[in-house]
XYZ file of C-alpha atoms in Angstrom:
523
model
C -16.990 -15.697 -18.874
C -17.972 -16.367 -15.807
C -17.997 -13.886 -13.020
C -15.978 -16.375 -10.932
C -13.496 -16.366 -13.411
C -12.581 -12.928 -13.453
C -12.062 -12.877 -9.853
C -10.268 -15.675 -10.045
C -8.464 -13.771 -13.297
C -8.159 -10.682 -11.472
C -6.511 -11.558 -8.161
C -4.060 -14.086 -9.408
C -2.989 -10.906 -11.060
C -2.868 -8.874 -8.194
C -0.517 -11.326 -7.358
C 1.543 -11.976 -9.546
C 1.852 -7.630 -9.537
C 2.940 -8.493 -5.826
C 5.798 -11.371 -6.750
C 6.800 -8.573 -9.883
C 7.626 -5.835 -6.965
C 11.232 -7.093 -6.744
C 14.827 -6.284 -8.234
C 15.582 -6.864 -10.972
C 12.313 -5.174 -12.281
C 10.121 -5.436 -15.475
C 8.088 -3.234 -16.778
C 5.470 -5.205 -18.665
C 2.812 -5.745 -16.158
C 1.761 -2.534 -14.589
C 2.246 -3.412 -10.710
C 0.419 -0.584 -9.308
C -2.788 -1.399 -11.333
C -5.115 -2.477 -8.615
C -3.927 0.297 -6.627
C -4.420 3.283 -9.079
C -8.034 1.504 -9.804
C -9.091 2.024 -6.491
C -10.456 5.465 -6.798
C -10.549 6.356 -2.604
C -6.592 6.335 -2.228
C -5.789 8.327 -5.533
C -9.144 10.594 -4.624
C -7.202 10.825 -1.181
C -3.974 11.479 -1.542
C -5.051 14.133 -4.223
C -7.714 15.553 -1.627
C -4.696 16.261 1.483
C -2.166 17.447 -1.009
C -4.520 19.682 -3.024
C -2.970 18.870 -6.153
C -3.152 16.006 -9.272
C -1.241 13.090 -8.332
C -0.549 9.607 -10.299
C -2.823 7.463 -10.820
C -5.508 9.985 -10.279
C -7.147 9.884 -14.122
C -7.756 6.029 -13.410
C -9.615 6.771 -10.638
C -11.670 8.688 -12.261
C -12.351 6.823 -14.568
C -13.032 4.180 -12.485
C -15.939 6.439 -10.482
C -16.755 6.740 -14.522
C -17.612 2.934 -14.840
C -19.124 3.012 -11.991
C -21.477 5.296 -12.660
C -22.282 3.521 -15.783
C -21.971 -0.110 -14.606
C -22.357 -0.020 -11.155
C -19.696 -1.499 -8.387
C -18.461 -4.189 -10.650
C -14.959 -2.963 -8.850
C -16.328 -4.591 -5.785
C -18.209 -7.388 -6.833
C -15.594 -7.658 -10.305
C -12.082 -7.213 -9.465
C -11.491 -6.527 -5.780
C -8.881 -8.842 -5.406
C -10.257 -8.662 -1.080
C -13.497 -9.221 -2.143
C -12.303 -12.014 -3.923
C -11.185 -13.475 -0.715
C -13.834 -12.492 1.558
C -15.654 -14.684 -0.616
C -13.627 -17.496 -0.649
C -13.826 -17.595 3.327
C -17.251 -16.454 3.458
C -17.661 -20.390 1.128
C -15.684 -22.020 3.684
C -17.235 -20.281 6.958
C -20.390 -20.985 5.854
C -20.699 -23.261 3.384
C -22.201 -22.998 -0.457
C -25.556 -21.988 1.102
C -25.563 -19.779 4.025
C -28.124 -19.806 6.486
C -29.869 -16.106 5.668
C -28.140 -13.688 8.192
C -30.906 -10.926 9.607
C -28.738 -7.509 9.511
C -30.248 -4.220 10.587
C -29.858 -2.224 7.452
C -28.102 0.353 9.953
C -24.401 -0.958 9.540
C -24.800 -0.188 5.902
C -24.786 3.219 7.198
C -21.467 2.819 9.014
C -19.107 2.607 5.749
C -20.723 6.436 4.390
C -19.916 7.567 8.259
C -16.025 6.559 8.414
C -16.049 7.762 4.569
C -17.176 11.150 5.596
C -14.390 11.155 8.315
C -11.797 9.648 6.041
C -12.521 13.083 4.369
C -13.021 15.637 6.833
C -9.424 14.502 8.068
C -8.610 14.792 4.345
C -10.886 18.682 4.038
C -8.077 19.566 7.119
C -4.776 18.396 5.109
C -4.294 14.892 6.870
C -4.815 11.360 4.925
C -6.163 8.898 6.813
C -7.506 7.174 4.202
C -4.958 4.537 3.785
C -6.206 3.007 7.320
C -9.195 1.376 5.762
C -8.624 1.323 1.881
C -9.278 -1.373 0.346
C -6.491 -2.001 -2.097
C -3.545 -0.516 -0.248
C -4.343 -3.155 3.377
C -4.764 -6.354 0.770
C -1.571 -4.830 -0.714
C 0.112 -3.987 3.293
C -1.046 -7.880 3.792
C 0.681 -9.510 1.504
C 3.904 -7.328 1.926
C 4.187 -7.607 5.375
C 2.922 -11.106 5.757
C 1.577 -13.184 3.162
C 5.264 -12.069 0.858
C 8.245 -13.101 4.373
C 5.746 -16.245 4.917
C 5.883 -17.640 1.907
C 9.467 -16.784 0.682
C 10.446 -18.947 5.059
C 8.093 -21.936 3.969
C 9.981 -22.463 0.728
C 13.472 -22.277 2.364
C 12.294 -25.122 4.841
C 10.940 -27.275 1.933
C 14.042 -26.204 0.330
C 16.277 -27.750 3.444
C 14.032 -30.422 3.353
C 14.643 -31.812 -0.253
C 18.233 -30.251 -0.258
C 19.763 -34.273 0.377
C 17.864 -35.026 -2.842
C 18.234 -32.792 -4.491
C 22.063 -33.158 -4.177
C 22.110 -37.043 -4.868
C 19.406 -36.516 -7.969
C 19.531 -33.026 -8.854
C 18.976 -30.253 -10.370
C 21.586 -29.692 -7.958
C 21.632 -25.965 -8.365
C 18.042 -26.059 -6.333
C 20.582 -27.624 -3.483
C 21.906 -24.479 -3.538
C 19.487 -22.308 -3.526
C 18.016 -20.060 -0.884
C 15.503 -17.096 -0.321
C 15.440 -13.868 1.044
C 12.979 -13.728 3.951
C 12.316 -9.982 3.758
C 11.747 -8.105 7.396
C 8.764 -6.448 8.783
C 9.608 -6.886 12.502
C 5.766 -6.272 14.733
C 4.568 -4.820 11.630
C 3.933 -7.382 9.800
C 2.342 -9.708 11.977
C -0.171 -6.742 13.125
C -1.243 -6.849 9.465
C -1.883 -10.627 9.671
C -3.994 -9.217 12.405
C -6.046 -7.673 11.040
C -6.549 -9.631 7.669
C -7.730 -12.651 9.963
C -10.416 -10.087 11.782
C -11.229 -9.250 8.476
C -11.772 -12.882 7.785
C -13.263 -13.420 10.746
C -16.126 -10.915 10.273
C -17.338 -13.779 7.843
C -18.757 -15.381 10.821
C -21.465 -12.836 11.285
C -22.441 -11.968 8.079
C -21.229 -12.512 4.377
C -18.748 -9.775 3.139
C -19.139 -8.004 7.024
C -16.110 -5.703 5.468
C -17.869 -5.050 2.521
C -20.897 -3.707 3.957
C -19.950 -2.169 6.810
C -16.571 -0.598 7.295
C -15.412 -0.375 3.240
C -14.738 3.116 2.817
C -14.100 2.667 -0.933
C -17.702 0.696 -1.489
C -19.083 3.642 -0.493
C -17.399 5.954 -2.034
C -18.465 4.072 -5.570
C -22.160 3.462 -4.070
C -22.304 6.833 -4.305
C -21.687 7.321 -7.931
C -23.895 3.386 -8.369
C -27.067 5.815 -8.218
C -26.810 7.026 -11.001
C -25.800 3.635 -13.209
C -26.964 3.334 -15.973
C -27.077 -0.833 -15.774
C -29.122 -2.392 -13.401
C -31.179 -4.612 -12.003
C -34.812 -5.641 -13.551
C -37.133 -7.810 -11.705
C -40.492 -8.862 -13.896
C -43.825 -9.533 -13.059
C -42.659 -13.109 -12.851
C -40.862 -12.600 -10.138
C -43.094 -14.843 -7.223
C -41.153 -12.614 -3.778
C -39.885 -16.291 -2.573
C -37.239 -14.514 -1.497
C -33.987 -16.775 -2.112
C -32.371 -13.533 -3.962
C -32.354 -11.723 -1.311
C -31.014 -14.532 1.107
C -28.454 -14.568 -1.069
C -27.221 -11.210 -1.565
C -23.978 -10.246 -0.169
C -24.420 -6.971 0.618
C -27.838 -6.830 1.398
C -28.812 -4.959 -1.863
C -32.657 -6.488 -2.052
C -35.623 -5.087 -0.549
C -38.290 -6.705 1.480
C -40.313 -6.147 -1.531
C -38.335 -8.265 -3.967
C -38.422 -6.655 -6.769
C -36.245 -3.339 -5.293
C -32.960 -2.587 -4.712
C -30.649 -0.575 -2.995
C -28.612 0.364 -5.756
C -25.543 1.386 -4.025
C -25.026 -1.899 -2.624
C -25.347 -3.621 -5.134
C -22.106 -5.125 -6.616
C -23.484 -5.888 -9.815
C -22.162 -9.419 -9.103
C -25.776 -11.465 -10.341
C -25.999 -13.958 -7.597
C -29.796 -12.729 -7.703
C -30.184 -13.421 -11.652
C -28.833 -16.805 -10.791
C -30.628 -17.551 -8.094
C -33.491 -17.015 -9.633
C -32.905 -18.741 -13.316
C -31.860 -22.468 -11.057
C -35.449 -21.871 -9.480
C -36.378 -21.806 -13.368
C -38.580 -18.179 -12.177
C -35.801 -16.461 -14.370
C -37.764 -13.177 -13.825
C -33.827 -11.043 -12.556
C -32.147 -9.391 -15.602
C -29.590 -6.423 -15.212
C -29.134 -3.913 -18.632
C -29.604 -0.060 -19.329
C -32.805 0.707 -17.957
C -35.905 1.762 -20.633
C -39.118 3.067 -20.175
C -39.934 -0.868 -22.170
C -37.724 -2.151 -19.280
C -37.164 0.040 -15.830
C -35.011 -0.573 -12.678
C -35.680 -2.232 -10.103
C -36.773 0.938 -7.831
C -36.236 1.704 -3.985
C -36.731 0.004 -0.840
C -39.553 1.876 0.511
C -37.929 0.870 3.458
C -34.679 2.437 2.895
C -34.450 5.799 4.590
C -30.933 6.273 3.158
C -27.865 7.775 5.545
C -29.476 10.132 8.330
C -27.475 13.723 8.007
C -26.674 14.019 11.675
C -25.072 10.996 10.943
C -22.186 11.940 8.128
C -22.665 15.419 9.568
C -20.876 14.357 13.123
C -19.023 12.000 11.276
C -16.858 14.449 8.609
C -16.609 16.414 11.773
C -15.604 13.934 13.925
C -12.937 14.104 11.105
C -12.246 17.475 11.140
C -11.467 17.739 14.965
C -8.984 14.710 13.869
C -7.282 16.847 11.679
C -7.105 19.440 13.490
C -5.812 17.690 16.458
C -3.141 15.503 14.664
C -1.949 19.514 13.086
C -1.503 20.178 16.695
C 0.544 17.897 17.245
C 4.194 19.202 18.946
C 5.919 16.265 18.345
C 5.059 16.093 14.719
C 7.706 18.437 13.445
C 10.285 17.367 15.640
C 9.411 13.364 13.782
C 9.271 14.687 10.773
C 13.288 15.811 11.291
C 14.663 12.534 12.324
C 13.050 10.330 9.470
C 15.052 9.650 6.285
C 13.329 9.033 3.734
C 13.488 7.420 0.555
C 15.430 9.438 -2.117
C 13.076 11.379 -4.408
C 10.430 11.604 -1.493
C 8.246 14.622 -1.984
C 8.803 17.760 0.709
C 7.440 16.327 4.237
C 4.713 17.270 4.217
C 3.401 16.239 0.691
C 5.014 13.296 1.198
C 2.606 12.302 3.912
C 0.005 13.796 2.414
C 0.557 11.646 -0.695
C 1.719 8.954 0.489
C -0.974 6.243 0.686
C 1.027 3.649 2.687
C 0.295 0.620 0.551
C 4.445 -1.033 0.853
C 5.369 -0.961 -2.603
C 8.611 0.679 -2.274
C 8.903 -1.136 1.026
C 8.178 -4.549 -1.215
C 10.588 -3.138 -3.886
C 13.434 -2.513 -1.645
C 16.303 -4.407 -2.543
C 17.615 -4.051 0.972
C 15.333 -4.779 3.482
C 16.671 -0.754 4.216
C 12.919 0.740 3.521
C 10.719 -0.205 6.241
C 7.954 0.941 8.020
C 7.234 3.392 10.614
C 5.507 2.926 14.081
C 3.258 4.503 15.793
C 6.231 5.888 17.336
C 5.858 8.403 14.308
C 2.817 9.611 14.919
C -1.440 8.521 13.461
C 0.537 11.113 10.015
C 2.837 9.273 9.837
C 2.117 5.741 10.324
C 3.675 3.029 7.877
C 5.047 5.787 5.890
C 8.593 4.567 4.208
C 11.621 5.243 6.184
C 15.367 3.721 6.164
C 16.721 1.894 9.016
C 19.644 2.249 7.616
C 21.668 -0.834 10.113
C 19.587 -3.385 7.947
C 21.127 -2.181 4.713
C 21.642 0.863 2.694
C 20.339 2.548 0.020
C 21.673 -0.020 -2.953
C 23.271 3.046 -5.522
C 22.032 0.796 -8.736
C 19.017 0.705 -7.821
C 15.465 2.958 -7.630
C 13.141 1.102 -7.868
C 11.126 2.674 -4.820
C 10.061 6.371 -7.227
C 9.272 3.075 -10.283
C 6.618 1.688 -8.333
C 4.808 4.244 -6.363
C 1.524 5.143 -7.319
C 0.686 8.091 -5.880
C 4.324 10.248 -6.868
C 4.735 10.146 -3.368
C 7.885 8.940 -4.769
C 9.130 11.038 -8.101
C 10.168 8.237 -10.665
C 13.929 9.054 -11.632
C 17.079 8.187 -13.132
C 19.837 6.797 -12.069
C 22.183 9.923 -12.566
C 18.530 11.800 -10.021
C 18.728 8.795 -8.115
C 22.230 9.663 -6.843
C 22.098 12.960 -6.388
C 18.884 12.856 -4.531
C 20.927 13.358 -0.713
C 18.283 11.714 1.263
C 20.698 12.520 4.358
C 23.985 12.580 6.110
C 26.722 10.707 8.106
C 28.173 11.686 11.471
C 30.563 9.871 13.377
C 29.975 8.868 16.745
C 33.543 9.429 17.828
C 32.480 7.902 22.003
C 31.552 4.694 20.090
C 33.732 4.597 16.882
C 36.636 2.705 17.907
C 39.073 4.943 16.037
C 38.347 7.841 18.167
C 37.319 6.249 21.489
C 39.819 3.469 21.448
C 42.412 3.956 19.384
C 42.213 0.982 17.378
C 42.053 0.359 13.778
C 39.431 0.242 11.852
C 38.190 1.877 8.444
C 35.180 -0.411 7.082
C 33.043 2.788 7.294
C 35.666 4.003 4.330
C 35.750 0.845 2.556
C 32.321 0.751 2.215
C 31.488 4.218 0.926
C 30.968 4.774 -2.960
C 31.770 7.875 -3.213
C 34.952 8.262 -0.590
C 32.670 11.011 1.668
C 34.283 9.240 4.450
C 38.735 10.939 4.462
C 41.260 10.166 7.408
C 43.381 13.076 8.591
C 45.988 13.117 11.416
C 44.932 15.110 14.427
C 47.356 17.151 17.023
C 48.931 13.870 17.876
C 49.344 12.752 14.031
C 46.851 9.751 15.360
C 44.917 9.479 11.737
C 40.743 9.832 12.396
C 37.823 9.750 9.923
C 36.110 12.687 9.439
C 32.320 12.864 7.010
C 33.178 15.252 3.884
C 29.341 16.748 3.904
C 29.915 17.651 0.257
C 30.299 14.338 -1.133
C 27.669 12.388 1.580
C 24.595 11.524 -0.037
C 23.382 9.782 2.783
C 23.261 6.072 1.496
C 23.654 4.187 4.522
C 26.105 1.830 3.399
C 28.724 2.400 6.434
C 26.020 2.743 8.739
C 24.821 -0.941 7.449
C 28.914 -1.588 7.939
C 29.749 -0.147 11.101
C 31.528 -3.445 13.350
C 30.276 -2.005 16.657
C 27.428 -3.568 18.249
C 23.444 -2.365 18.233
C 23.174 1.081 17.388
C 26.399 1.983 14.528
C 29.023 4.486 15.505
C 28.182 6.272 12.298
C 24.745 7.099 11.547
C 22.633 8.695 8.791
C 20.149 11.925 9.335
C 18.074 13.584 7.526
C 20.783 16.619 7.872
C 21.369 18.672 4.390
C 18.692 16.287 2.524
C 17.452 17.482 -0.631
C 13.383 16.981 -0.677
C 11.920 18.732 -4.093
C 8.890 18.605 -5.751
C 10.135 19.437 -9.518
C 13.302 19.760 -10.388
C 16.598 18.194 -10.817
C 18.097 16.986 -8.142
C 21.088 17.287 -10.174
C 21.219 21.416 -10.428
C 20.929 21.120 -6.923
C 23.658 19.596 -6.043
C 26.278 21.611 -9.048
C 24.782 24.724 -6.680
C 25.272 23.569 -3.742
C 28.696 22.390 -4.714
C 28.577 18.585 -4.305
C 29.429 16.111 -5.825
C 27.938 12.492 -5.693
C 30.597 10.730 -7.880
C 30.549 6.863 -7.594
C 34.862 5.781 -6.713
C 34.937 2.697 -7.720
C 32.468 0.921 -11.412
C 29.595 0.613 -9.882
C 28.091 -3.181 -9.807
C 25.338 -4.768 -11.067
C 24.026 -1.580 -12.363
C 20.350 -1.617 -12.561
C 18.517 1.171 -14.034
C 15.408 1.534 -15.541
C 13.460 5.013 -16.785
């Protein structure tokens, strides 16, 4: 099977995984496989959290494979790399003109990696900003999925009269929910366009210059057993170097920058087409020595790496000093099962899987207002929708365990906050008008009406029964900000242990007062 075919299959599987991340959930395909195979995400999360995280084993396995086969993830598996190969082909054609690039450009990604690891050493996870798989997952979740859903609805609307006359009639009544993510969708779409536009400067500019995951795998690829080999038949013509997508071939065409080689074997194919057949890939041995490093390759200057690490540590230190950071952490309502806030922010790689899976669209990415440390982390916007009490997908699709996978019973007891009534906005309190919509929406009968000293019945929240689902906030008929809102007050955040036992200890009961509709449970 050719590399192009494997790239196409991997890209199709990645898109399929994005598609499967929805309700109802099916477990026959691991939707977080690519996120776990990308070694930078789980590794940086583990480094920041100072603990093993979910997916770390696969990340280490990928690094081991890199040490054996080279950067096969970059050349054969990475969906972002495949998309860049496609876009570069559209931009530059099948036979692109050679680009002269100073090898110092190649050092930039190692400095970025040093910066991210420096910040991680001080407990701040910034790897999500440039990690390729979480990045392309966010692009598909926040930008591509809504556009596909919107375009599908437009197509259905155009064909609806035809379906109504000729069938299939179910299509005439079909409409697809379009998820809404606000300015974040446009941001990530523009980021992706910027990455693609890098092809105007040089092919795979992202991979050559910016990708920190590629730099991490490049460090292991230096020791790979499978390497490029060039025989004495090489005529030094240079087609292979001009077509190399990562500038891995030196001025002497028999040399190879092993850390840059993504094992795509383009050089071998180019050489074979010319009839020279001087390039092959295989295990290095005394009989078949590997291609040596270029003599002009000076490697990344230590001063640049030290400067990158120092800047990362400084960024981590200053971020930790943010005086508003703790306040912001106290206002965000996190998904049920989220680790304690510090551990949650350190472990979450901001891939958006939980947000994509959220059935009510209540989970949204945090913005700049939540600071550098909290940016893009999921939080509830209950006004958009409450947390569906028959769904526990957010924890099932989290690749690093930042949101614990919980059974439905545990999820129901994972209190995410408490509702409070704003009496100045509530029409019952402020205008003496009748309204009990929030009471009717509450699945735990946590809102009760009691007569005040004048004999007028007023709503109150029974905190011992409220798990912060936010259904009351969603349905409040007041325009704009709801008259009943959920805050993280009283939330349960456990790294381990039972939420049911914690609720019992605190004498809280979260038992539904009616039957659970469309119950969906995943263990």
